mmCIF file of C-alpha atoms and ligand atoms in Angstrom:
data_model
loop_
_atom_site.group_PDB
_atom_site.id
_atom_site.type_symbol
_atom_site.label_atom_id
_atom_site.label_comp_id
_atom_site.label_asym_id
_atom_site.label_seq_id
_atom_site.Cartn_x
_atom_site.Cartn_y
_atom_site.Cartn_z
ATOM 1 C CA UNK A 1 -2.014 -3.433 23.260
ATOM 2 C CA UNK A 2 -0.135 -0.048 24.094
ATOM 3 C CA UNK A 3 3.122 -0.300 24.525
ATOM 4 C CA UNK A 4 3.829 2.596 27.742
ATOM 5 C CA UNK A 5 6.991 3.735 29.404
ATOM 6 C CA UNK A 6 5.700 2.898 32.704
ATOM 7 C CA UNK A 7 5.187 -1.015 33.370
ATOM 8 C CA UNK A 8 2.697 0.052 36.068
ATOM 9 C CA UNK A 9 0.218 0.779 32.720
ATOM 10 C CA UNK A 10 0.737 -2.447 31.101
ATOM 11 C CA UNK A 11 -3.005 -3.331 31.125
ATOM 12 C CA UNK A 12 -4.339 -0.251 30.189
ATOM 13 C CA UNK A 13 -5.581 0.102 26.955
ATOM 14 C CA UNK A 14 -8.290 1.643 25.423
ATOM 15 C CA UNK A 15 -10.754 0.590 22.748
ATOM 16 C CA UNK A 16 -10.300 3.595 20.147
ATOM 17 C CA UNK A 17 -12.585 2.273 17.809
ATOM 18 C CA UNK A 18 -15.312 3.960 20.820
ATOM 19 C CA UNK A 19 -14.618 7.271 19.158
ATOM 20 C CA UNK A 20 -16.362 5.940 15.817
ATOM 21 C CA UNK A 21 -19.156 4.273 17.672
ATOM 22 C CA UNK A 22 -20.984 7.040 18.748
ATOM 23 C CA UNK A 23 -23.565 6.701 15.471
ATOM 24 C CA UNK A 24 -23.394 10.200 14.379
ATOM 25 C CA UNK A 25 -22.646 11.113 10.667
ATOM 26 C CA UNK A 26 -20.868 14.526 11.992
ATOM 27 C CA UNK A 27 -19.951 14.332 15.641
ATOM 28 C CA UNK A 28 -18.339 17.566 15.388
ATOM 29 C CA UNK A 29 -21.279 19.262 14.548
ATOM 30 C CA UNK A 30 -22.993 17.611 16.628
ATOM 31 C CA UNK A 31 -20.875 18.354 20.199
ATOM 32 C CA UNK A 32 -21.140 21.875 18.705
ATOM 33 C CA UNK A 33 -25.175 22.103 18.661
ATOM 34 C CA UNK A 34 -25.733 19.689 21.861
ATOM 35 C CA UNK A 35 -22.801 19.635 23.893
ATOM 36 C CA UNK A 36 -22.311 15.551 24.449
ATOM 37 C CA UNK A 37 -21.086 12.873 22.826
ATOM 38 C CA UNK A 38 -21.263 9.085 24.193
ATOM 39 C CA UNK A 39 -18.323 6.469 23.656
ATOM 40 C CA UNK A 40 -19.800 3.617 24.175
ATOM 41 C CA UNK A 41 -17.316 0.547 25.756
ATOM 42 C CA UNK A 42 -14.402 2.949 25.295
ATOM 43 C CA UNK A 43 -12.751 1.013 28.320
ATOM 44 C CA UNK A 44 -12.141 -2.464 27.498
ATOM 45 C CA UNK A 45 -13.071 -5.382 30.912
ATOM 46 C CA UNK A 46 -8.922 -5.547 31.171
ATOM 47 C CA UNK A 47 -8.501 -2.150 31.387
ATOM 48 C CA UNK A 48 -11.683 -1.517 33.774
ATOM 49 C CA UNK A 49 -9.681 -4.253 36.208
ATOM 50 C CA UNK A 50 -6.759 -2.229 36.407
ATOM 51 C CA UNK A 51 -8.149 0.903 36.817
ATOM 52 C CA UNK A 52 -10.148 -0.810 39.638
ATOM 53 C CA UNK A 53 -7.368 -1.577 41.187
ATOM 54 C CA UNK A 54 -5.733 1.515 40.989
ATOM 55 C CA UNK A 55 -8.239 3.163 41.770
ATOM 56 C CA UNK A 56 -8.191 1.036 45.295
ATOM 57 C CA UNK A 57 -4.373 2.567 45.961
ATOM 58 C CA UNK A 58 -6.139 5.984 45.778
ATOM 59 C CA UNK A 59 -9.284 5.345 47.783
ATOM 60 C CA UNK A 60 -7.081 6.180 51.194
ATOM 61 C CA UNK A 61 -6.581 9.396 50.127
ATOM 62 C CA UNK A 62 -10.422 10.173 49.387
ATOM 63 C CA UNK A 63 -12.403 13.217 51.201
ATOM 64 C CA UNK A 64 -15.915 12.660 52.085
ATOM 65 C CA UNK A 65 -17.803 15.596 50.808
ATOM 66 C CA UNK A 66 -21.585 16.414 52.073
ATOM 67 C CA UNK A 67 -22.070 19.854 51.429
ATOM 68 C CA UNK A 68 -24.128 22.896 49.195
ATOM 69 C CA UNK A 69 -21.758 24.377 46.738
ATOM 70 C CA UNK A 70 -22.805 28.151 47.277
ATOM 71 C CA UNK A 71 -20.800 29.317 43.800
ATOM 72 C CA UNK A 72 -22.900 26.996 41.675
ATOM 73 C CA UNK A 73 -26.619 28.366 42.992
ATOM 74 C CA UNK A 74 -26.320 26.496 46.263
ATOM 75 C CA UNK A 75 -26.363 22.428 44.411
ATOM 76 C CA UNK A 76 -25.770 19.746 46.734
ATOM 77 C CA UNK A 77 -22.834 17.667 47.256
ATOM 78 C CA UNK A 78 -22.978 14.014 48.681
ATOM 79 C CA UNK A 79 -19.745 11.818 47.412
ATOM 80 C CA UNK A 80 -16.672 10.663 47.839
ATOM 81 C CA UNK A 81 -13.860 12.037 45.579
ATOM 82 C CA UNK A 82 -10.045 11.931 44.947
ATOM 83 C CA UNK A 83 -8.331 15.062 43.529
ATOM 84 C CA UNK A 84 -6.093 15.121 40.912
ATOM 85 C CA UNK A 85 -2.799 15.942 43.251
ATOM 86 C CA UNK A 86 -3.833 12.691 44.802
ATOM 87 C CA UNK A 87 -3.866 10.472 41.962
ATOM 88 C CA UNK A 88 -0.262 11.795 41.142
ATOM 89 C CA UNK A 89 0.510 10.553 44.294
ATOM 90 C CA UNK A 90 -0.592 7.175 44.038
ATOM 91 C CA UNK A 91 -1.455 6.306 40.448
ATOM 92 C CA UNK A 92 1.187 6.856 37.720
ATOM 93 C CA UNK A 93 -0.893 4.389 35.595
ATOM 94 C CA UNK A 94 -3.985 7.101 35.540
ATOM 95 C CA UNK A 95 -1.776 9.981 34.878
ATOM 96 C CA UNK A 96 0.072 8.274 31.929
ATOM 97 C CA UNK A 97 -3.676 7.091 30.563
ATOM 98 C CA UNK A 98 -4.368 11.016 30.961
ATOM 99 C CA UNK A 99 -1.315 12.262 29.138
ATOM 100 C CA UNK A 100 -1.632 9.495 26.514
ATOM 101 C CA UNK A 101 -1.496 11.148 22.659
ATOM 102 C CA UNK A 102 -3.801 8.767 21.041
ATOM 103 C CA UNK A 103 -6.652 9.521 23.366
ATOM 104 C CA UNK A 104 -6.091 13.262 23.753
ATOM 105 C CA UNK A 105 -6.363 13.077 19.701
ATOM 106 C CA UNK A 106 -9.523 10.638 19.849
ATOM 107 C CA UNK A 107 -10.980 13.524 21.745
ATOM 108 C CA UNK A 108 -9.936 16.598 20.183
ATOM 109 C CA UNK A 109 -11.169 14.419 17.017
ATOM 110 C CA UNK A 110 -14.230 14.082 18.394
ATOM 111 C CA UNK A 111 -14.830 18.050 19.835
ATOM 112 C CA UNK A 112 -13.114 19.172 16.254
ATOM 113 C CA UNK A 113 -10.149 21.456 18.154
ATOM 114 C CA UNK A 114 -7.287 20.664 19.719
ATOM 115 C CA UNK A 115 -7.196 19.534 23.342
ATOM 116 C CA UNK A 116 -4.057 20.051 26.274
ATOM 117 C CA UNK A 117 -3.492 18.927 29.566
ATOM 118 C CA UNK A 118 -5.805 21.142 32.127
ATOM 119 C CA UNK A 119 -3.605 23.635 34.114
ATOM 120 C CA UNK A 120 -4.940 22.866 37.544
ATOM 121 C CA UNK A 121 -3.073 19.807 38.915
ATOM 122 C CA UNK A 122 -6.223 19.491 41.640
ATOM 123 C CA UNK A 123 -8.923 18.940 38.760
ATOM 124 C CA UNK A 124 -7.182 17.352 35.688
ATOM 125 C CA UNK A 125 -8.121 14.186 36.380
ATOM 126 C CA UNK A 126 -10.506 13.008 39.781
ATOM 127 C CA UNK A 127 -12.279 10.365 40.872
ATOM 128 C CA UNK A 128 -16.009 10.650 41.625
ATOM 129 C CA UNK A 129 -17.738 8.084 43.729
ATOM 130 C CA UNK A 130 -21.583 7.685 44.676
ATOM 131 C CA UNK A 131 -21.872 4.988 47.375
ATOM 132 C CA UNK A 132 -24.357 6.059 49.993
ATOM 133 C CA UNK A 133 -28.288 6.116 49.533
ATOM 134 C CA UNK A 134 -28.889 9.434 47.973
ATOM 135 C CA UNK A 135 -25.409 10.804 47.216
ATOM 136 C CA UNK A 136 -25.585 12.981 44.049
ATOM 137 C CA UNK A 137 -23.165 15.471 42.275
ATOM 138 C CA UNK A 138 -25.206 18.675 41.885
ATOM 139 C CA UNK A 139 -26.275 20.688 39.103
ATOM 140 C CA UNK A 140 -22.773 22.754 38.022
ATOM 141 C CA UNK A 141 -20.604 24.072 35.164
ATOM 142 C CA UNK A 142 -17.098 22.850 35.032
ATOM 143 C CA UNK A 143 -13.838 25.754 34.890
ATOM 144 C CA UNK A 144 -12.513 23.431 31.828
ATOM 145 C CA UNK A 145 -14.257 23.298 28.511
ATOM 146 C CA UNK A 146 -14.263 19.619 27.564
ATOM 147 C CA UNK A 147 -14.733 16.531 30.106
ATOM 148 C CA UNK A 148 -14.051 12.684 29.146
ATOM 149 C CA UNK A 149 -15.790 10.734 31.924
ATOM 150 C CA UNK A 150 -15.129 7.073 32.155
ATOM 151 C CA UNK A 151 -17.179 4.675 33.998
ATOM 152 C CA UNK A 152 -15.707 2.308 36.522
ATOM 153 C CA UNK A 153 -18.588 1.481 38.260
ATOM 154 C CA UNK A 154 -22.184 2.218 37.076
ATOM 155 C CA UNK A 155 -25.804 0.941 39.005
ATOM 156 C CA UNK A 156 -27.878 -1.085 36.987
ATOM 157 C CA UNK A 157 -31.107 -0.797 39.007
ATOM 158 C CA UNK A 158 -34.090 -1.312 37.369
ATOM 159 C CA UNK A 159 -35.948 1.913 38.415
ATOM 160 C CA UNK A 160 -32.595 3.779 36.871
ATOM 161 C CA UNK A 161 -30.528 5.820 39.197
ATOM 162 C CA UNK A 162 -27.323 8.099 39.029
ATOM 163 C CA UNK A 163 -28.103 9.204 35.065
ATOM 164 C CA UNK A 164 -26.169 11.942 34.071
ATOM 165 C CA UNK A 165 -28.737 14.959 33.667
ATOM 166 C CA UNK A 166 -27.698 17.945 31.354
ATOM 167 C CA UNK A 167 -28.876 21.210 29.800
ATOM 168 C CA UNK A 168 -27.561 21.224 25.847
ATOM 169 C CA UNK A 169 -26.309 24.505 25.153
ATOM 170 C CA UNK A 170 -28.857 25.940 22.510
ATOM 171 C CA UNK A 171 -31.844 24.808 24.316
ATOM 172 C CA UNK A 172 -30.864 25.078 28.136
ATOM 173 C CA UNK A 173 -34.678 24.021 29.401
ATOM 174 C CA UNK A 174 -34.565 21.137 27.650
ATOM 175 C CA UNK A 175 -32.660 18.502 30.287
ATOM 176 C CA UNK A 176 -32.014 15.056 29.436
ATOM 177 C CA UNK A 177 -30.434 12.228 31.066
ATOM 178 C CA UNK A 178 -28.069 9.429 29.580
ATOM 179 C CA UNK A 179 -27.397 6.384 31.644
ATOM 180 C CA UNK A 180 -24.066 4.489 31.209
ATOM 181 C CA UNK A 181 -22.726 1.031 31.656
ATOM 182 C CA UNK A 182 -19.258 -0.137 33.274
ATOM 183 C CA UNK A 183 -16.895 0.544 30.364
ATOM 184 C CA UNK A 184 -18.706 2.906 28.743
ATOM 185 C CA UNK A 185 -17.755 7.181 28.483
ATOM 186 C CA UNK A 186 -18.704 10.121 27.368
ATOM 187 C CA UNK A 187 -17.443 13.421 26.156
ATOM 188 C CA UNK A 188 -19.157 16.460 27.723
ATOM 189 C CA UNK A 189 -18.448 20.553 26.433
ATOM 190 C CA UNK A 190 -18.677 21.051 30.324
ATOM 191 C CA UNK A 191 -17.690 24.467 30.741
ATOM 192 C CA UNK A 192 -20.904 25.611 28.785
ATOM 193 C CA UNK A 193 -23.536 22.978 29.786
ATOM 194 C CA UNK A 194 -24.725 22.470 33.492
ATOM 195 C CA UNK A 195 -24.800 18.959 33.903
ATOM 196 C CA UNK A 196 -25.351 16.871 37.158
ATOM 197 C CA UNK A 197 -26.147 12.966 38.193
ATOM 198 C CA UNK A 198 -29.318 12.256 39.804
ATOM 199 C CA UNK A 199 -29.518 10.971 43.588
ATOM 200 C CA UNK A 200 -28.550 7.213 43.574
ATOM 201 C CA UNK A 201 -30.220 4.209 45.521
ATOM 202 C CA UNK A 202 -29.380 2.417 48.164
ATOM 203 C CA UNK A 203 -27.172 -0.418 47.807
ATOM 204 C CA UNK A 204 -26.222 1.182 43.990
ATOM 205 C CA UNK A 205 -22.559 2.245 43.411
ATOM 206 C CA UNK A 206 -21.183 4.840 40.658
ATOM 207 C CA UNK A 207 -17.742 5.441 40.257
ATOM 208 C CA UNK A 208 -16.242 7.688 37.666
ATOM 209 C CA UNK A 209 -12.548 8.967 36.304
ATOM 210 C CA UNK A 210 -12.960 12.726 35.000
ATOM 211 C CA UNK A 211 -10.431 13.977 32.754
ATOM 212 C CA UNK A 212 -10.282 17.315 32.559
ATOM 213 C CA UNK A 213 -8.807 19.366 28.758
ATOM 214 C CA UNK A 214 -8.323 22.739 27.657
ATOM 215 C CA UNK A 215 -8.578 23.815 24.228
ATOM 216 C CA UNK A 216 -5.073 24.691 22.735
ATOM 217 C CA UNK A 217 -4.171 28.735 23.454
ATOM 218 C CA UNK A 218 -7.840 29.402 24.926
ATOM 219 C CA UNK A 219 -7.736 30.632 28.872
ATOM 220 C CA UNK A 220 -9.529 28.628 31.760
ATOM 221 C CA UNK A 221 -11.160 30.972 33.844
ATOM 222 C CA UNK A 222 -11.300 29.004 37.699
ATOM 223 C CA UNK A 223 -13.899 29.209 39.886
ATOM 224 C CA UNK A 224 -13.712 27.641 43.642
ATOM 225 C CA UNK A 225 -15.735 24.908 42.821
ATOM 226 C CA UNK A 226 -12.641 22.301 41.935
ATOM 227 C CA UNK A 227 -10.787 23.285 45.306
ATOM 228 C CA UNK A 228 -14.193 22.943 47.483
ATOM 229 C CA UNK A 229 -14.703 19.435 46.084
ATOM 230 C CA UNK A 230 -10.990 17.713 45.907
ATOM 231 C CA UNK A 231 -9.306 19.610 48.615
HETATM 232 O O1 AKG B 301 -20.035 11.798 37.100
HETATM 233 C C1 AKG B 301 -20.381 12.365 36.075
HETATM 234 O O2 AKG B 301 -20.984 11.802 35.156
HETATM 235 C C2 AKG B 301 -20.091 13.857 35.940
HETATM 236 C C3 AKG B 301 -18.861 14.281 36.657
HETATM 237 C C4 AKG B 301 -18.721 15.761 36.682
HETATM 238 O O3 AKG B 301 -19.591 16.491 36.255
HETATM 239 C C5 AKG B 301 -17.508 16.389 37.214
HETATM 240 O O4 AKG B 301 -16.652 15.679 37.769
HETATM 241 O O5 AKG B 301 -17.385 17.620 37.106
HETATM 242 FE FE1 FE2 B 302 -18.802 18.429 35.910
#
């Protein structure tokens, strides 16, 4: 266990040993060529029970969005999310678990450059929430280059609903779709790849963290997109 400043984040701690498990022989290489990189169980139960409840001193603060995002070819938008000026507000224990060294280097290890705190209080780190029969996150490019997204909640239906769908960036018609478990994350180059989650079912729930990183002395150029969804 971690030892933080803040007793709030006493509970949170991560399984590091997820940035090994991701079975390739050169994951540098290969976030280079395709763009994503699972981390299987990064979030150990403990910690996915305090984030939970965190994440339930944020939920008053959340914005119901239903809306097409004109900027990224018209995509839809059906979810609930919490921007990043909001989770300062009510969560020091997710900001902390954002700022925290060892997993800003278990990324940059695993993207092979050096990652910093995104610029843009609003996006560096939101919550994501599918809830209602058919809410999705459209098809979209991110402003920052490199997304960690951590599963708090995750449906489990057998017919398979809210996968993560992206385009890898040297063969952009060839979309594939990951699913993820509770616990489990995933490291996306999300400036470069469009990427969205399919529609979920009714009566499914899927609840993510994003954590949003720049790479060290490289400019973020912003589109609308962050203050149309959290604001
Ligand atoms: O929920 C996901 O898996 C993707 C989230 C995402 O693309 C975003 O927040 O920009
Ligand atoms: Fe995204």
């Amino acid at each position: 266990m971690q030892t933080r400043e803040n007793p709030k984040t006493e509970g949170i701690d991560l399984d590091h040993g997820a940035f090994g498990r991701h079975g390739l022989s050169d994951v540098v290489t290969h976030f280079d060529r395709c763009g994503y990189v699972p981390l299987p169980g990064l979030l150990p139960e403990e910690t996915v029970a305090v984030l939970r409840e965190e994440i339930a001193a944020v939920l008053p603060l959340s914005n119901r969005k239903d809306f097409v995002m004109e900027c990224m070819d018209n995509t839809p938008r059906h979810m609930t999310t919490v921007s990043g000026l909001a989770i300062a507000e009510r969560s020091p224990a997710i900001v902390d678990l954002y700022h925290d060294p060892q997993l800003i280097a278990g990324i940059s290890s695993v993207v092979g450059r050096s990652l910093e705190a995104a610029g843009d209080p609003v996006e560096r780190h939101v919550l994501n929430m599918l809830h209602e029969a058919g809410d999705t996150h459209g098809f979209h490019t991110d402003d920052y280059p490199v997304a960690l997204v951590m599963f708090i909640e995750s449906p489990d239906c057998p017919d398979g609903c809210g996968r993560l769908e992206f385009c890898p960036v040297e063969n952009a018609h060839d979309a594939q779709t990951r699913s993820h478990a509770v616990g489990d994350a995933y490291v996306l180059r999300s400036d470069r790849l469009k990427h969205r989650v399919q529609p979920i079912h009714n009566g499914c729930r899927r609840t993510v963290l994003n954590f949003a990183y720049s790479v060290e002395g490289e400019p973020v150029e912003q589109t609308p997109s962050a203050s149309l969804l959290y604001t």
